[in-house]
Coordinates of C-alpha atoms and ligand atoms in Angstrom, one line a residue:
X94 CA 123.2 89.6 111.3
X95 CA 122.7 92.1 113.9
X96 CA 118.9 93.1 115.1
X97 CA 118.8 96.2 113.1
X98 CA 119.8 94.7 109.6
X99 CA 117.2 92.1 110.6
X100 CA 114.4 94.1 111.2
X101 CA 115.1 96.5 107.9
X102 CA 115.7 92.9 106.0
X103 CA 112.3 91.9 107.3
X104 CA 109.8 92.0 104.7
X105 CA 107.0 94.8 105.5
X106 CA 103.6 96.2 104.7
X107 CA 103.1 99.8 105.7
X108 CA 99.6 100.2 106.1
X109 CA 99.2 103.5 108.4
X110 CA 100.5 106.3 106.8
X111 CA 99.6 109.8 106.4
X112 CA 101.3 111.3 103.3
X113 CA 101.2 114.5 104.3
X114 CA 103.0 113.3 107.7
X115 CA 106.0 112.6 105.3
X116 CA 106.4 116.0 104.7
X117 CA 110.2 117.3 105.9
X118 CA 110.7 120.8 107.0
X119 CA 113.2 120.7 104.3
X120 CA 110.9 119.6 101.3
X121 CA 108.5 121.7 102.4
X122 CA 110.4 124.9 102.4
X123 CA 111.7 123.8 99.2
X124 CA 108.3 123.3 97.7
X125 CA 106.5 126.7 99.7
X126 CA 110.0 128.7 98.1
X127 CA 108.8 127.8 94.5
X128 CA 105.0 128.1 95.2
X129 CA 105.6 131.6 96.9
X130 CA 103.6 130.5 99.9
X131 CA 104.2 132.7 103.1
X132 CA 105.1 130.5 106.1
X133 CA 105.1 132.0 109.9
X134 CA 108.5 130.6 110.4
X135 CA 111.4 132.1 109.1
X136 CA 113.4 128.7 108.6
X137 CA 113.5 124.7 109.2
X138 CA 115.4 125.0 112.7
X139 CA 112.6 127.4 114.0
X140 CA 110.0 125.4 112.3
X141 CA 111.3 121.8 114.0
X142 CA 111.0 123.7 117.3
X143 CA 107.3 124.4 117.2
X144 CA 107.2 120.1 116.6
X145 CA 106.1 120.1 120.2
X146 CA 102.6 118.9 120.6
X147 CA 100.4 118.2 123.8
X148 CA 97.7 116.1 121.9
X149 CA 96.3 115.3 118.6
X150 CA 95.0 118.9 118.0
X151 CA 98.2 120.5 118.9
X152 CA 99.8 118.9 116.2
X153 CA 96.9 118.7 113.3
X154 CA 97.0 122.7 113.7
X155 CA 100.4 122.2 112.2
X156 CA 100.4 119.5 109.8
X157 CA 97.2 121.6 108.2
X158 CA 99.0 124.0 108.3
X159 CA 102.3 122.7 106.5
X160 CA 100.4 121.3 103.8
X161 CA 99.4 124.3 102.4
X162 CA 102.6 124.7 100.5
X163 CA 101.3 121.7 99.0
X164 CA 99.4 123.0 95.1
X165 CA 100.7 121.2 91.9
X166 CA 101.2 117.6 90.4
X167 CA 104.7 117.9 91.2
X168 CA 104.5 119.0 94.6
X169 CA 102.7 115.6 95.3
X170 CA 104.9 113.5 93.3
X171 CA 107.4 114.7 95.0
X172 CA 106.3 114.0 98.4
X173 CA 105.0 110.6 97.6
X174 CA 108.8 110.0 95.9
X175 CA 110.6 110.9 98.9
X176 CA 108.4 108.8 100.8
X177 CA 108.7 105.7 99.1
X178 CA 112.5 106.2 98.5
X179 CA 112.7 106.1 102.4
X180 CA 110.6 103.2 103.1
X181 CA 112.5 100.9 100.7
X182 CA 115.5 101.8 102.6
X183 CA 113.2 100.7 105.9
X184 CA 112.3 96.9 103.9
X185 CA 108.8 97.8 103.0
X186 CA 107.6 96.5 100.2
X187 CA 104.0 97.6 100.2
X188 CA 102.6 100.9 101.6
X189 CA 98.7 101.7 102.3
X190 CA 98.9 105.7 101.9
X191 CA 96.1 108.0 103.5
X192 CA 95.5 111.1 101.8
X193 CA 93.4 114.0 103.0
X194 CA 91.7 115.5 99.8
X195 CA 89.7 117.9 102.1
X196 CA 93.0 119.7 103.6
X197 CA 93.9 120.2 100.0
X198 CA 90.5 121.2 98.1
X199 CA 89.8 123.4 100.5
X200 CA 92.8 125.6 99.3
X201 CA 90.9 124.9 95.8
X202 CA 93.3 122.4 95.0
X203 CA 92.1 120.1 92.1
X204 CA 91.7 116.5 92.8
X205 CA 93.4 116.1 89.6
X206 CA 96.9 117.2 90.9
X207 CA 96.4 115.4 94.4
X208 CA 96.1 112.1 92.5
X209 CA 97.9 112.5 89.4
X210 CA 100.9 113.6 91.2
X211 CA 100.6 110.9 93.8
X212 CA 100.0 108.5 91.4
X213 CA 102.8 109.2 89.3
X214 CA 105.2 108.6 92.3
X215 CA 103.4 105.2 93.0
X216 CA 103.7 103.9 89.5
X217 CA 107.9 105.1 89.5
X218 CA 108.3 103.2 92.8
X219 CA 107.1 100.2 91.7
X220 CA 109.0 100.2 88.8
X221 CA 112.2 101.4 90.1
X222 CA 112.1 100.4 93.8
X223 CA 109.5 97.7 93.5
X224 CA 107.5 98.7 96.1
X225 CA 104.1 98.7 95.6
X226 CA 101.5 101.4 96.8
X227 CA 97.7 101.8 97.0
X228 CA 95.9 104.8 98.1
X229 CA 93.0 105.4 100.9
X230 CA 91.3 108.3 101.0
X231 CA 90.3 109.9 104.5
X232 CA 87.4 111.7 105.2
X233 CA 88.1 114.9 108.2
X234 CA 85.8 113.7 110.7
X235 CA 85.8 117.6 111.9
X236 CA 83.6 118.2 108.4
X237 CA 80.1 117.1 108.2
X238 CA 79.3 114.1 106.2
X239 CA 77.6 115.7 103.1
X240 CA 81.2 117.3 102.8
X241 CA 82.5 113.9 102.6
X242 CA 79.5 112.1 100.4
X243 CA 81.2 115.7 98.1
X244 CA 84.5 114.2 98.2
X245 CA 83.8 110.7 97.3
X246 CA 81.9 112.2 94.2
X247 CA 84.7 114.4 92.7
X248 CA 87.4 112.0 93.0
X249 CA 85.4 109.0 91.2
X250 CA 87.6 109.4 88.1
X251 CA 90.3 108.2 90.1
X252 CA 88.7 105.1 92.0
X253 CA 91.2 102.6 90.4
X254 CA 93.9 104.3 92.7
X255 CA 91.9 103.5 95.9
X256 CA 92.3 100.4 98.0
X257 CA 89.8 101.5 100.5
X258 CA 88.0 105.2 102.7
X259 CA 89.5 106.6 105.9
X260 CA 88.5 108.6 109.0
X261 CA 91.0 110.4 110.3
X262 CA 91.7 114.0 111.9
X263 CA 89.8 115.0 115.7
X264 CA 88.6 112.2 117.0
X265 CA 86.3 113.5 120.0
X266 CA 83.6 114.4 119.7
X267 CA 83.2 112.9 116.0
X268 CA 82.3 109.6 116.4
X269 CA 82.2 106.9 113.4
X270 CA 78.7 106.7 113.1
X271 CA 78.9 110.4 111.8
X272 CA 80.0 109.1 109.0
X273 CA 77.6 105.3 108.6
X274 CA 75.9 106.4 105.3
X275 CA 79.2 107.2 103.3
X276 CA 80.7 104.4 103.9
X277 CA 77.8 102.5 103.0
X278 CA 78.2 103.9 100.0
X279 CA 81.8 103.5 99.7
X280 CA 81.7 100.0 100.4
X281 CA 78.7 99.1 97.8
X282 CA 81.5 101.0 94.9
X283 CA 83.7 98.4 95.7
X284 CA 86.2 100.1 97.9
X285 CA 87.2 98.4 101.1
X286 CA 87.1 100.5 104.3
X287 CA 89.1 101.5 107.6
X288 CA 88.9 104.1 110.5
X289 CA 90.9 105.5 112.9
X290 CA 89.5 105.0 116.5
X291 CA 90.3 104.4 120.0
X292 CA 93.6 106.8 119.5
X293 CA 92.1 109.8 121.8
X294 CA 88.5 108.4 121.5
X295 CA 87.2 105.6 123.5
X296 CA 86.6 102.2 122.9
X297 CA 83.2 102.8 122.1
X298 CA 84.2 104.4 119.1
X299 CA 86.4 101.2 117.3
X300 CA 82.9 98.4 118.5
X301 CA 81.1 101.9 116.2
X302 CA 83.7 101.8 113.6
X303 CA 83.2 97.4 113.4
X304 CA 79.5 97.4 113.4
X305 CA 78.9 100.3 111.7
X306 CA 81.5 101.7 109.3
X307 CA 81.8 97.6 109.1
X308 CA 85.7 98.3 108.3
X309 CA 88.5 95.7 107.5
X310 CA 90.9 97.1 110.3
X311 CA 90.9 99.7 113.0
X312 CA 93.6 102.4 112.6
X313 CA 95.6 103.1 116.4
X314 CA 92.8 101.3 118.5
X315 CA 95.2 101.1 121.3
X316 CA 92.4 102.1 123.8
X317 CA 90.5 99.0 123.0
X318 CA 92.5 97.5 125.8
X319 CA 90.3 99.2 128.0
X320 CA 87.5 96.9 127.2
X321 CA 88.3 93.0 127.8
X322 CA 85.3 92.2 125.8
X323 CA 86.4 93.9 122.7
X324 CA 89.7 92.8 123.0
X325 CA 88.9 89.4 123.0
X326 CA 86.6 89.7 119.8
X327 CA 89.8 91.8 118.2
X328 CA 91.7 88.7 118.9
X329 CA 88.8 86.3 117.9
X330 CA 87.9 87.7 114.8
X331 CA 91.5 88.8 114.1
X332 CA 90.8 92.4 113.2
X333 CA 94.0 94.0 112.4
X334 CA 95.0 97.0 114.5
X335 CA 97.8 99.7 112.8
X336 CA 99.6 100.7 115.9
X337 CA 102.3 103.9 115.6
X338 CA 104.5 103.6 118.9
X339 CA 106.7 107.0 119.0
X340 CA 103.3 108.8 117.1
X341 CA 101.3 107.7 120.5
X342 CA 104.3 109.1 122.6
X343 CA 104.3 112.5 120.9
X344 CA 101.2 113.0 121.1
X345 CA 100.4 111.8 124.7
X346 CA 98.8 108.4 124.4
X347 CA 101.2 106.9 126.2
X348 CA 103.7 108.9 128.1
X349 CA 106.5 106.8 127.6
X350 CA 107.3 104.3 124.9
X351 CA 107.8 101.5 127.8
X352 CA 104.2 102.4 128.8
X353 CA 102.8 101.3 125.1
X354 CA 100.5 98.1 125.1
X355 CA 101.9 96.8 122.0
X356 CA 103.6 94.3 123.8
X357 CA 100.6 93.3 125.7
X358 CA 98.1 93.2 122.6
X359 CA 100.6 91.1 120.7
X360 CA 100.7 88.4 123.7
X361 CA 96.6 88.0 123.7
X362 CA 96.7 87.2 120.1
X363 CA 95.4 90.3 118.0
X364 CA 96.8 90.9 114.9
X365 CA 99.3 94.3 115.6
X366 CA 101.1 95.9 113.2
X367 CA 103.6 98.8 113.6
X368 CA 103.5 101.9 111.5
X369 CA 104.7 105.5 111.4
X370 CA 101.6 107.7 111.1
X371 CA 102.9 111.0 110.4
X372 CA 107.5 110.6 110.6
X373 CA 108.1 114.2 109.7
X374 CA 106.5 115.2 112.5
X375 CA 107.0 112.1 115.1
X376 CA 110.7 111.9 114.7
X377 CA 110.7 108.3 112.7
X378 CA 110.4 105.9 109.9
X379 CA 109.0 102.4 110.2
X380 CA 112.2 100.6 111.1
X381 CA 112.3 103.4 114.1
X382 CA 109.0 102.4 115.7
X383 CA 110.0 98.4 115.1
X384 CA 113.8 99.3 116.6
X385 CA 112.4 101.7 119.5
X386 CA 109.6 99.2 120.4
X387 CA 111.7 96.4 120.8
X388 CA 114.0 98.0 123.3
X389 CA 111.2 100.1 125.3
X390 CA 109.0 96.9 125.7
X391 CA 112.0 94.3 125.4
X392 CA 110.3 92.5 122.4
X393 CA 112.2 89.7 120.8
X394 CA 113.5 88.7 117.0
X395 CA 110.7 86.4 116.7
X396 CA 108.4 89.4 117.6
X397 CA 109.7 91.5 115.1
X398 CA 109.0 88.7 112.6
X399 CA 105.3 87.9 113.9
X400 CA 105.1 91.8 113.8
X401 CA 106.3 92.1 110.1
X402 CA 103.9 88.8 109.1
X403 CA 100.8 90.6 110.5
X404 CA 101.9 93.8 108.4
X405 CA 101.1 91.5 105.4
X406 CA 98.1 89.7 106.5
X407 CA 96.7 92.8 107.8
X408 CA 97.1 94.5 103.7
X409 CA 94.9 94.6 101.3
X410 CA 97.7 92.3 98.4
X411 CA 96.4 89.6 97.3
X412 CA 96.6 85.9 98.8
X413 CA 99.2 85.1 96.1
X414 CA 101.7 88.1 96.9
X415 CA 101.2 87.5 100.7
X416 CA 102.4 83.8 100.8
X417 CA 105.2 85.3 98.6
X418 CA 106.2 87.8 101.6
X419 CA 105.3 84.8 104.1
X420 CA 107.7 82.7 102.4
X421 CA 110.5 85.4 102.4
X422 CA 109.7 86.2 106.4
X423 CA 110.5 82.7 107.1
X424 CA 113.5 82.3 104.9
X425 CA 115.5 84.6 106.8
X426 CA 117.6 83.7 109.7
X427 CA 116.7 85.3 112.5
X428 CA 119.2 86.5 115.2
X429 CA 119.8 85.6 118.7
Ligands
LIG293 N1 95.1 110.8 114.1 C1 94.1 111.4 113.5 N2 94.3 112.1 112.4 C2 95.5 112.2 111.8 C3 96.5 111.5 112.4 C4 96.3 110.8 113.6 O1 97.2 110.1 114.2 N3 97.6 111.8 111.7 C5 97.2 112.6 110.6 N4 95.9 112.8 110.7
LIG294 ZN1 97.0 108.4 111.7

């Protein structure tokens, strides 16, 4: 078995997502053609050419701005779909999918057609790809927090669907503790929660997102290695951080792949995963970022395993279904 087949066979939890990072220039062409939505660019080519971003705003100006083709049920089911049908080719089994109700309801954009067309896709995978899905709802951190108290009131209906709440979009400058009363609320509906921090922002932000937004894992958090103290708590209290390798490298985390700390986080014990953030737009799938990883930072097959068994335990399945995935991680001979 070479590395590749592998690392696909591997089983994997996807747990940092963005579903409207999944969003191909081709689908959404197809989609803004049948909602007669005007886009600047006249075609994909010209489109993939402005996929050129300097930091985190550069590109959220244009994945706001593709997801305004985004309107009906179908549009979202269709998304979600050709998502899903992708991972399974990667060897995930489970996916952990943000969505960003605010970039959507601001375009007056039911809730309704968000999650019922979502929904629908996650409920056809799992029946003909078995892969399971669960949804996490973001919050934009650039919105105030009574916008997002708003959010979490007119999607109620749909709670069932959610695993846990999100913080994602500009992180400077809109620290977690922005947002401490609505996840208190969140969390005392039941809903588990998570953040992204310590992607731009510093580390200050993830000890915020831990003590305050008392989340289950931090999303990115790669600038935690600043601070030896947190680290060694990550490690210590095994705090799951959703690492996206080629997302950090488009958008200037790191400026090369073989500059990533991955490597380095996975040696002092914390509990890493590897994810693909936003793919469309960052150039590749899950089994990318393991495959790329590996060869910039000269990571190993039992790496790729310990990286694929800390997917699971970092998910929100239950015990039962992870000793399941456990089981099948350890069942498969590994190369070399
Ligand atoms: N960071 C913050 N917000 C986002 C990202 C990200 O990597 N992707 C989509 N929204
Ligand atoms: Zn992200």
């Amino acid at each position: 078995m070479t590395i590749e087949h592998y690392v696909r066979a591997l089983p994997k939890a996807e747990l940092h997502l963005h579903i409207e990072g999944t969003l191909e220039p081709e689908l959404l062409f197809e989609i803004g053609r049948r909602n007669k939505v005007k886009l600047r660019y006249p075609g994909v080519a010209e489109l993939k050419r402005a996929y050129e971003f300097s930091d985190l705003q550069s590109f959220l100006d244009i994945y706001y701005e593709g997801a305004a083709v985004l309107l009906k049920d179908r549009d979202f089911h269709d998304l979600a779909w050709a998502y899903l049908s992708r991972a399974k080719m990667d060897g995930v089994r489970h996916a952990e999918i943000f969505f960003d109700p605010q970039t959507h309801t601001s375009r007056n954009v039911p809730v309704e057609a968000i999650v019922e067309g979502l929904s629908a896709a996650m409920k056809r995978a799992q029946r003909e790809l078995h892969v399971s899905a669960r949804l996490i709802l973001c919050f934009l951190r650039h919105l105030d927090e009574d916008e997002a108290f708003e959010t979490l009131r007119r999607s109620r209906r749909y709670w069932e669907f959610f695993e846990a709440v999100g913080l994602d979009s500009s992180e400077n400058g809109h620290p977690p503790k922005k947002f401490e009363r609505v996840f208190a609320m969140a969390r005392s509906e039941g809903l588990k929660a998570v953040a992204h921090a310590g992607e731009e922002g510093p580390p200050e932000y993830v000890r915020e997102a831990l003590d305050l937004l008392k989340v289950s894992r931090v999303d990115h958090g790669v600038r935690s290695a600043e601070d030896p103290e947190l680290l060694e708590r990550l490690a210590r209290e095994r705090i799951p951080l959703t690492v996206c390798p080629l997302s950090n490298v488009k958008l200037r985390v790191f400026s090369d792949l073989r500059d990533h700390n991955l490597g380095e986080l996975l040696r002092r014990g914390l509990c890493v995963t590897v994810n693909s953030d936003d793919p469309a737009y960052f150039g590749g799938y899950v089994l990318e970022n393991f495959l790329a990883a590996r060869t910039a930072l000269g990571l190993s097959a039992r790496d790729m395993a310990q990286l694929a068994r800390n997917s699971i335990e970092a998910s929100f399945l239950p015990e039962a279904d992870k000793s399941r995935l456990y089981a099948e991680i350890a069942a498969l001979p590994a190369p070399e």
